[in-house]
CSV table of C-alpha atoms and ligand atoms in Angstrom, one decimal:
chain,number,residue,atom,x,y,z
A,6,MET,CA,56.2,14.1,-17.0
A,7,LEU,CA,54.1,17.1,-15.2
A,8,ASN,CA,54.4,17.4,-11.8
A,9,THR,CA,51.0,18.0,-9.8
A,10,GLU,CA,52.0,20.1,-7.2
A,11,ILE,CA,50.2,23.5,-6.6
A,12,LYS,CA,52.6,26.0,-5.7
A,13,GLU,CA,51.4,29.2,-4.6
A,14,THR,CA,51.9,31.8,-7.5
A,15,LEU,CA,52.8,35.7,-6.7
A,16,VAL,CA,51.5,37.5,-9.4
A,17,LEU,CA,53.5,40.9,-9.9
A,18,ARG,CA,51.4,43.0,-12.4
A,19,LEU,CA,53.3,45.6,-13.7
A,20,GLU,CA,51.4,47.6,-16.5
A,21,ASP,CA,53.3,49.1,-19.6
A,22,ALA,CA,51.5,52.6,-18.6
A,23,MET,CA,53.4,52.4,-15.3
A,24,PRO,CA,56.4,54.7,-15.1
A,25,LEU,CA,59.5,53.0,-15.2
A,26,GLY,CA,61.6,53.1,-12.1
A,27,SER,CA,58.7,54.1,-10.1
A,28,ALA,CA,58.6,52.7,-6.6
A,29,GLU,CA,55.7,50.6,-7.0
A,30,MET,CA,58.0,48.8,-9.9
A,31,LEU,CA,60.7,48.4,-8.2
A,32,THR,CA,59.5,47.1,-5.3
A,33,LYS,CA,57.8,44.3,-7.5
A,34,ILE,CA,60.7,43.8,-9.0
A,35,GLU,CA,62.8,43.0,-6.1
A,36,GLN,CA,60.4,40.4,-4.8
A,37,GLY,CA,60.8,38.5,-8.1
A,38,ALA,CA,64.6,39.2,-8.2
A,39,ALA,CA,64.6,38.0,-4.2
A,40,CYS,CA,63.3,34.8,-5.5
A,41,LEU,CA,65.0,33.9,-8.3
A,42,ARG,CA,68.1,34.7,-5.5
A,43,ALA,CA,66.5,32.1,-3.3
A,44,GLY,CA,66.4,29.6,-6.3
A,45,GLY,CA,62.7,30.3,-7.2
A,46,THR,CA,61.1,30.2,-10.2
A,47,VAL,CA,60.0,33.7,-11.8
A,48,ILE,CA,57.8,34.2,-15.2
A,49,PHE,CA,58.6,37.7,-16.8
A,50,PRO,CA,58.4,39.5,-20.1
A,51,THR,CA,61.0,39.7,-22.6
A,52,GLU,CA,60.7,41.4,-26.1
A,53,THR,CA,60.6,37.7,-27.9
A,54,VAL,CA,58.2,35.9,-25.8
A,55,TYR,CA,57.4,35.5,-22.0
A,56,GLY,CA,60.6,33.4,-19.9
A,57,LEU,CA,60.1,31.4,-17.2
A,58,GLY,CA,63.4,32.1,-15.5
A,59,ALA,CA,65.4,30.4,-12.7
A,60,HIS,CA,69.0,30.6,-11.2
A,61,ALA,CA,71.4,29.5,-13.9
A,62,LEU,CA,73.7,28.4,-11.5
A,63,ASP,CA,71.7,26.4,-8.8
A,64,PRO,CA,70.8,23.0,-10.4
A,65,GLU,CA,67.9,22.6,-8.1
A,66,ALA,CA,66.1,25.8,-9.2
A,67,THR,CA,66.8,24.9,-13.2
A,68,GLN,CA,65.6,21.6,-12.3
A,69,LYS,CA,62.4,23.2,-11.1
A,70,ILE,CA,61.7,25.1,-14.6
A,71,TYR,CA,61.7,21.1,-16.6
A,72,THR,CA,59.1,20.6,-13.9
A,73,ALA,CA,57.0,23.5,-14.0
A,74,LYS,CA,56.8,23.2,-18.1
A,75,GLY,CA,57.0,19.4,-18.3
A,76,ARG,CA,59.8,19.7,-20.8
A,77,PRO,CA,62.3,17.2,-21.6
A,78,SER,CA,65.6,17.4,-19.6
A,79,ASP,CA,67.8,16.9,-22.5
A,80,ASN,CA,66.3,20.4,-23.9
A,81,PRO,CA,69.1,23.3,-22.9
A,82,LEU,CA,68.1,26.1,-21.6
A,83,ILE,CA,69.0,29.9,-22.5
A,84,VAL,CA,71.1,31.5,-19.9
A,85,HIS,CA,69.9,35.6,-19.7
A,86,ILE,CA,72.1,38.4,-18.6
A,87,HIS,CA,71.9,42.0,-18.6
A,88,HIS,CA,75.6,42.9,-18.9
A,89,ARG,CA,78.4,41.6,-20.5
A,90,SER,CA,80.4,40.9,-17.6
A,91,LEU,CA,78.2,38.2,-16.5
A,92,LEU,CA,78.9,36.8,-20.0
A,93,GLU,CA,82.9,36.0,-19.5
A,94,PRO,CA,82.3,33.4,-16.1
A,95,LEU,CA,79.9,31.5,-18.1
A,96,ILE,CA,82.1,30.8,-21.1
A,97,LYS,CA,85.8,29.1,-21.5
A,98,CYS,CA,86.4,31.9,-24.9
A,99,LEU,CA,85.2,34.7,-26.9
A,100,PRO,CA,85.3,34.2,-30.6
A,101,GLU,CA,85.9,37.3,-32.7
A,102,LYS,CA,82.8,36.9,-34.7
A,103,ALA,CA,80.6,36.5,-31.7
A,104,LEU,CA,82.2,39.6,-30.1
A,105,ALA,CA,80.7,41.8,-33.3
A,106,LEU,CA,77.2,40.7,-33.5
A,107,MET,CA,76.9,41.5,-29.3
A,108,ASP,CA,78.3,45.1,-30.6
A,109,ALA,CA,75.4,45.0,-33.0
A,110,PHE,CA,72.8,42.9,-31.9
A,111,TRP,CA,72.9,43.0,-27.8
A,112,PRO,CA,70.3,43.8,-26.0
A,113,GLY,CA,68.0,42.1,-28.6
A,114,PRO,CA,66.7,38.8,-30.0
A,115,LEU,CA,69.7,37.3,-30.5
A,116,THR,CA,70.9,34.3,-28.8
A,117,LEU,CA,74.9,33.0,-29.3
A,118,VAL,CA,76.0,29.7,-28.3
A,119,PHE,CA,79.4,29.1,-26.7
A,120,ILE,CA,81.8,26.6,-25.6
A,121,LYS,CA,80.8,26.3,-21.7
A,122,SER,CA,82.8,27.2,-18.2
A,123,ASP,CA,82.7,24.8,-15.5
A,124,ALA,CA,80.7,27.1,-13.7
A,125,VAL,CA,77.6,26.3,-15.8
A,126,PRO,CA,75.8,23.4,-14.4
A,127,LEU,CA,75.2,20.7,-16.8
A,128,SER,CA,71.8,20.7,-16.0
A,129,VAL,CA,71.3,23.9,-17.8
A,130,THR,CA,72.8,22.5,-21.3
A,131,GLY,CA,71.1,19.4,-21.2
A,132,GLY,CA,74.2,17.8,-21.2
A,133,LEU,CA,76.2,19.9,-23.9
A,134,ASN,CA,79.2,21.5,-23.3
A,135,THR,CA,78.1,24.6,-24.8
A,136,VAL,CA,75.7,27.1,-23.2
A,137,ALA,CA,73.2,29.4,-25.0
A,138,VAL,CA,73.7,33.0,-23.7
A,139,ARG,CA,71.4,36.5,-25.0
A,140,MET,CA,71.1,40.0,-23.1
A,141,PRO,CA,66.8,40.7,-23.8
A,142,ASP,CA,66.0,43.7,-25.2
A,143,HIS,CA,63.4,44.6,-22.8
A,144,PRO,CA,63.1,47.1,-19.0
A,145,ILE,CA,61.6,44.4,-17.0
A,146,ALA,CA,63.9,42.1,-17.8
A,147,LEU,CA,66.9,43.7,-17.6
A,148,ALA,CA,65.8,45.1,-14.5
A,149,LEU,CA,65.0,41.4,-13.0
A,150,ILE,CA,68.2,40.3,-14.1
A,151,GLU,CA,70.2,43.0,-12.5
A,152,ALA,CA,68.6,43.1,-9.3
A,153,ALA,CA,68.9,39.3,-9.0
A,154,GLY,CA,72.7,39.7,-9.4
A,155,VAL,CA,72.8,36.3,-11.0
A,156,PRO,CA,72.3,35.0,-14.7
A,157,VAL,CA,69.1,33.8,-15.3
A,158,ALA,CA,68.2,30.5,-17.5
A,159,ALA,CA,65.1,30.8,-19.0
A,160,PRO,CA,62.8,28.9,-21.7
A,161,SER,CA,59.4,29.9,-23.2
A,162,ALA,CA,57.5,30.3,-20.4
A,163,ASN,CA,54.7,27.7,-22.0
A,164,LEU,CA,53.9,24.1,-21.0
A,165,SER,CA,55.9,22.2,-23.2
A,166,GLY,CA,54.2,21.6,-26.2
A,167,LYS,CA,51.8,25.1,-26.5
A,168,PRO,CA,52.8,28.3,-28.5
A,169,SER,CA,55.0,30.4,-26.8
A,170,PRO,CA,53.4,33.1,-24.4
A,171,THR,CA,53.4,36.0,-26.0
A,172,LYS,CA,50.7,38.3,-23.6
A,173,ALA,CA,50.4,37.9,-19.9
A,174,ALA,CA,47.0,36.0,-20.0
A,175,HIS,CA,48.7,33.0,-22.0
A,176,VAL,CA,51.1,32.6,-19.0
A,177,ILE,CA,48.1,33.1,-16.2
A,178,ALA,CA,46.6,30.6,-18.8
A,179,ASP,CA,49.7,28.1,-18.7
A,180,MET,CA,51.4,28.3,-15.3
A,181,MET,CA,49.4,29.9,-11.8
A,182,GLY,CA,49.9,27.2,-9.1
A,183,ARG,CA,53.4,25.9,-11.3
A,184,VAL,CA,55.7,28.5,-10.3
A,185,ASP,CA,56.4,30.9,-7.4
A,186,ALA,CA,55.7,34.0,-9.5
A,187,ILE,CA,54.7,35.9,-12.3
A,188,VAL,CA,55.6,39.1,-13.8
A,189,THR,CA,53.1,40.5,-16.3
A,190,PHE,CA,53.8,43.3,-18.6
A,191,GLY,CA,51.3,43.7,-21.6
A,192,ASP,CA,52.2,42.1,-24.6
A,193,VAL,CA,55.9,41.5,-26.1
A,194,ASP,CA,57.2,43.1,-28.8
A,195,TYR,CA,58.6,40.4,-31.7
A,196,GLY,CA,56.1,37.5,-30.4
A,197,ILE,CA,58.7,34.9,-31.7
A,198,GLU,CA,61.6,33.5,-30.0
A,199,SER,CA,65.2,35.0,-30.5
A,200,THR,CA,67.4,33.4,-33.1
A,201,VAL,CA,70.3,30.9,-31.8
A,202,LEU,CA,73.2,31.3,-33.2
A,203,ASP,CA,76.4,28.6,-32.4
A,204,VAL,CA,79.7,30.5,-32.7
A,205,THR,CA,81.8,28.0,-31.4
A,206,GLU,CA,83.0,27.0,-35.5
A,207,GLU,CA,84.7,28.9,-37.7
A,208,THR,CA,81.8,29.7,-39.7
A,209,PRO,CA,78.8,30.0,-37.5
A,210,ILE,CA,75.6,27.8,-37.6
A,211,LEU,CA,72.2,29.0,-37.5
A,212,LEU,CA,70.2,27.0,-34.9
A,213,ARG,CA,66.8,28.9,-35.0
A,214,PRO,CA,65.6,31.6,-36.8
A,215,GLY,CA,64.3,35.1,-35.2
A,216,SER,CA,63.5,38.6,-35.4
A,217,VAL,CA,67.4,39.1,-36.1
A,218,THR,CA,67.8,37.9,-39.4
A,219,GLN,CA,70.4,35.6,-41.5
A,220,GLU,CA,70.7,38.8,-43.7
A,221,GLN,CA,71.4,40.9,-41.1
A,222,ILE,CA,73.9,38.4,-39.4
A,223,GLU,CA,76.0,38.0,-42.5
A,224,ALA,CA,75.7,42.2,-42.7
A,225,VAL,CA,78.2,42.1,-39.8
A,226,ILE,CA,80.0,38.8,-40.2
A,227,GLY,CA,79.7,37.4,-43.7
A,228,PRO,CA,78.3,34.1,-44.7
A,229,ILE,CA,77.4,31.9,-42.1
A,230,ASP,CA,75.7,28.0,-42.8
A,231,ARG,CA,72.1,27.0,-41.6
A,232,ASP,CA,70.9,23.9,-40.1
A,233,GLN,CA,69.2,22.2,-42.7
A,234,THR,CA,66.4,21.1,-40.3
A,235,ILE,CA,65.2,24.7,-40.2
A,236,LEU,CA,62.5,24.2,-42.9
A,237,GLU,CA,62.6,20.4,-43.4
A,238,ALA,CA,60.6,17.8,-41.6
A,239,PHE,CA,62.4,15.8,-40.0
A,240,GLY,CA,63.6,12.8,-40.7
A,241,HIS,CA,67.0,11.0,-40.4
A,242,VAL,CA,68.8,14.2,-39.6
A,243,ALA,CA,68.7,15.2,-36.3
A,244,PRO,CA,68.5,19.2,-35.3
A,245,ARG,CA,71.7,21.0,-33.8
A,246,ALA,CA,69.1,22.7,-30.9
A,247,PRO,CA,68.1,19.6,-29.6
A,248,GLY,CA,64.6,22.0,-28.5
A,249,MET,CA,64.1,22.0,-32.8
A,250,LYS,CA,62.8,18.6,-32.6
A,251,TYR,CA,60.1,18.1,-30.6
A,252,ARG,CA,56.2,18.9,-31.6
A,253,HIS,CA,55.5,22.3,-30.6
A,254,TYR,CA,53.9,25.5,-31.3
A,255,ALA,CA,50.7,23.1,-31.8
A,256,PRO,CA,47.2,23.7,-30.7
A,257,ASN,CA,44.4,21.1,-30.6
A,258,ALA,CA,43.3,22.7,-34.4
A,259,LYS,CA,44.8,21.7,-37.1
A,260,VAL,CA,46.8,23.7,-38.8
A,261,PHE,CA,47.5,23.7,-42.3
A,262,VAL,CA,50.1,26.2,-44.4
A,263,VAL,CA,48.5,27.9,-47.3
A,264,ASP,CA,50.7,28.5,-50.2
A,265,GLN,CA,51.3,32.1,-50.5
A,266,GLY,CA,50.1,32.0,-53.8
A,267,MET,CA,46.6,30.3,-53.8
A,268,THR,CA,43.9,32.4,-55.4
A,269,THR,CA,40.9,33.0,-53.1
A,270,ALA,CA,39.1,31.1,-55.3
A,271,VAL,CA,41.2,27.9,-54.3
A,272,LEU,CA,41.0,29.0,-50.5
A,273,ASN,CA,37.1,29.2,-50.4
A,274,GLN,CA,37.0,25.5,-51.7
A,275,HIS,CA,39.3,24.6,-49.2
A,276,ILE,CA,37.1,26.0,-46.7
A,277,ALA,CA,33.9,24.6,-48.6
A,278,ASN,CA,35.4,21.3,-48.0
A,279,PHE,CA,36.5,21.5,-44.7
A,280,GLU,CA,33.1,23.1,-43.6
A,281,GLY,CA,31.3,20.3,-45.4
A,282,ALA,CA,33.3,17.5,-43.2
A,283,GLY,CA,31.8,19.6,-40.1
A,284,ASP,CA,34.8,21.7,-39.4
A,285,ARG,CA,35.2,25.3,-37.9
A,286,VAL,CA,37.6,27.2,-40.4
A,287,MET,CA,39.9,30.0,-38.9
A,288,VAL,CA,41.5,32.1,-41.7
A,289,VAL,CA,44.7,33.6,-40.3
A,290,ASP,CA,45.8,36.2,-43.9
A,291,ILE,CA,48.2,38.5,-43.0
A,292,ALA,CA,51.3,39.5,-45.8
A,293,ASP,CA,53.4,41.5,-43.6
A,294,ALA,CA,55.7,38.6,-41.9
A,295,VAL,CA,56.9,40.6,-38.9
A,296,GLU,CA,53.2,41.7,-38.1
A,297,LEU,CA,52.1,37.6,-38.5
A,298,GLY,CA,55.4,36.9,-36.5
A,299,ARG,CA,53.9,39.2,-33.5
A,300,VAL,CA,50.7,37.5,-33.7
A,301,LEU,CA,51.0,33.8,-34.8
A,302,PHE,CA,51.5,32.1,-31.2
A,303,ASP,CA,48.7,34.0,-30.1
A,304,GLN,CA,45.8,33.2,-33.0
A,305,LEU,CA,47.0,29.8,-32.6
A,306,ARG,CA,45.5,29.6,-28.6
A,307,ASP,CA,42.9,31.3,-29.7
A,308,ALA,CA,41.8,29.2,-32.3
A,309,ASP,CA,41.3,26.2,-29.3
A,310,ILE,CA,39.6,29.5,-27.1
A,311,HIS,CA,37.1,29.9,-29.6
A,312,GLY,CA,37.0,26.3,-30.8
A,313,TYR,CA,38.0,26.3,-34.3
A,314,THR,CA,39.1,22.8,-35.3
A,315,VAL,CA,40.8,24.3,-38.5
A,316,VAL,CA,43.3,27.0,-38.8
A,317,LEU,CA,44.7,28.0,-42.0
A,318,ILE,CA,47.5,30.5,-42.2
A,319,ARG,CA,48.7,31.6,-45.3
A,320,ALA,CA,52.7,31.7,-45.8
A,321,VAL,CA,55.1,34.5,-46.4
A,322,ALA,CA,58.3,34.8,-47.9
A,323,LEU,CA,61.3,33.0,-46.8
A,324,GLU,CA,63.1,36.1,-46.7
A,325,GLY,CA,64.2,38.5,-43.5
A,326,VAL,CA,62.1,37.4,-40.7
A,327,GLY,CA,59.7,35.3,-43.0
A,328,LEU,CA,62.6,32.5,-42.2
A,329,ALA,CA,62.0,32.5,-38.4
A,330,VAL,CA,57.7,32.5,-39.4
A,331,MET,CA,57.7,30.1,-41.7
A,332,ASN,CA,59.5,28.0,-39.1
A,333,ARG,CA,57.4,28.2,-36.5
A,334,LEU,CA,54.4,28.1,-38.9
A,335,LEU,CA,55.6,25.0,-40.9
A,336,LYS,CA,55.9,23.0,-37.0
A,337,ALA,CA,52.7,24.0,-36.1
A,338,ALA,CA,51.2,22.3,-39.3
A,339,SER,CA,52.9,19.4,-39.2
A,340,HIS,CA,54.3,20.7,-42.5
A,341,GLN,CA,51.1,20.3,-44.2
A,342,VAL,CA,50.8,22.6,-46.9
A,343,LEU,CA,47.5,23.3,-49.3
A,344,ARG,CA,48.3,24.2,-52.6
B,25,TXA,O1,63.7,34.3,-27.3
B,25,TXA,C1,63.9,33.0,-26.8
B,25,TXA,O2,65.1,32.5,-27.0
B,25,TXA,C2,62.8,33.0,-25.6
B,25,TXA,C3,62.9,34.1,-24.1
B,25,TXA,C4,62.4,33.7,-22.9
B,25,TXA,O3,64.4,34.6,-23.7
B,25,TXA,N1,63.6,32.0,-25.1
B,25,TXA,C5,63.2,30.2,-25.5
B,25,TXA,O4,64.0,29.6,-24.8
B,25,TXA,O5,62.9,30.4,-26.4
B,25,TXA,P1,63.8,27.8,-25.4
B,25,TXA,O6,64.3,27.2,-24.0
B,25,TXA,O7,62.0,27.6,-25.5
B,25,TXA,O8,64.5,27.8,-26.6
B,25,TXA,C6,65.9,27.2,-26.5
B,25,TXA,C7,66.3,26.9,-27.8
B,25,TXA,C8,66.1,25.5,-28.1
B,25,TXA,O9,65.6,25.1,-29.1
B,25,TXA,C9,67.6,24.8,-27.7
B,25,TXA,O10,67.5,23.7,-28.0
B,25,TXA,C10,68.1,25.6,-28.1
B,25,TXA,O11,67.6,27.1,-27.7
B,25,TXA,N2,69.5,25.8,-27.0
B,25,TXA,C11,69.6,26.0,-26.1
B,25,TXA,N3,71.1,26.0,-25.4
B,25,TXA,C12,71.9,25.0,-26.9
B,25,TXA,C13,72.4,24.8,-27.2
B,25,TXA,N4,73.6,24.8,-25.8
B,25,TXA,N5,73.2,24.0,-28.2
B,25,TXA,C14,72.3,24.6,-29.3
B,25,TXA,N6,71.0,24.6,-28.7
B,25,TXA,C15,70.6,25.4,-27.9
B,26,MG,MG1,60.2,27.2,-26.4
């Protein structure tokens, strides 16, 4: 259920051209931090996507996140920290493999799932006995969490079911009047959400692929498992990351994946068929997976803004970041692939 209460949203505009650490920037970050400390909701940029944050150890504050997003409350939140000293109080034990991954990839787009300590409310973890933690690689996110002085729970700052926000304009469009403050800082770096890895088992399990790739993780800790639902339509097996089961990233337009090897002639025939049926067709044909990841959610939002009814997006190879991009793309397309 979406709440209908309209909040007064404080917009704290930081430009990416603004010198880091300038007095204006510090003042605005302190305003956002004070809001977090007081139990309010604050949207902030990270290197992956914009996040919708609240004091992670304050159940009333984190409840506001679910209300603002219209998100089911069995879907656990990622807890963001700016320094490793904030991790220990949140978890029961720190496995050696997790430590090696933190050395290699933190701060960065890798979320680790640990057994939670009693300090972490079940309302943050969707009732699970585990907690997901990450240290974002973004100067504003790190400064905001540090200034708040508390761990910050934050899902992507989109309305539930919409593509994750990668630009300030996206969070303004989705969230004005729903949160206490929005800190803007231009576009994000990666455009797809962090890799989520469960490190509670001897062999860690990839729950959500992201910009830290399976290959990069395995180079540090050896072979890992992969949740089998990552590239499959969800049937009888429930994904282990609860958030992965929801319809996601979907614009109003119908999205189709275009097979990687499809010739231009065949693609043009598909376009003609859709247009013959009255559709307005948008084509996204970007061979580089990193670049496609960066623009994918923005393109999906653009399709609706410009009134396209069909979006055809060329598949990329399932290696490296391509796994993450194809995971998001197949979900947006409800697994419909044109060949
Ligand atoms: O890049 C990101 O991770 C962004 C930025 C804001 O940090 N955040 C983000 O959060 O994508 P969200 O809530 O949209 O996605 C979190 C994912 C969901 O699929 C959720 O189910 C999974 O992580 N997750 C969180 N806690 C978990 C846990 N304890 N066990 C398994 N999966 C968990
Ligand atoms: Mg999300």
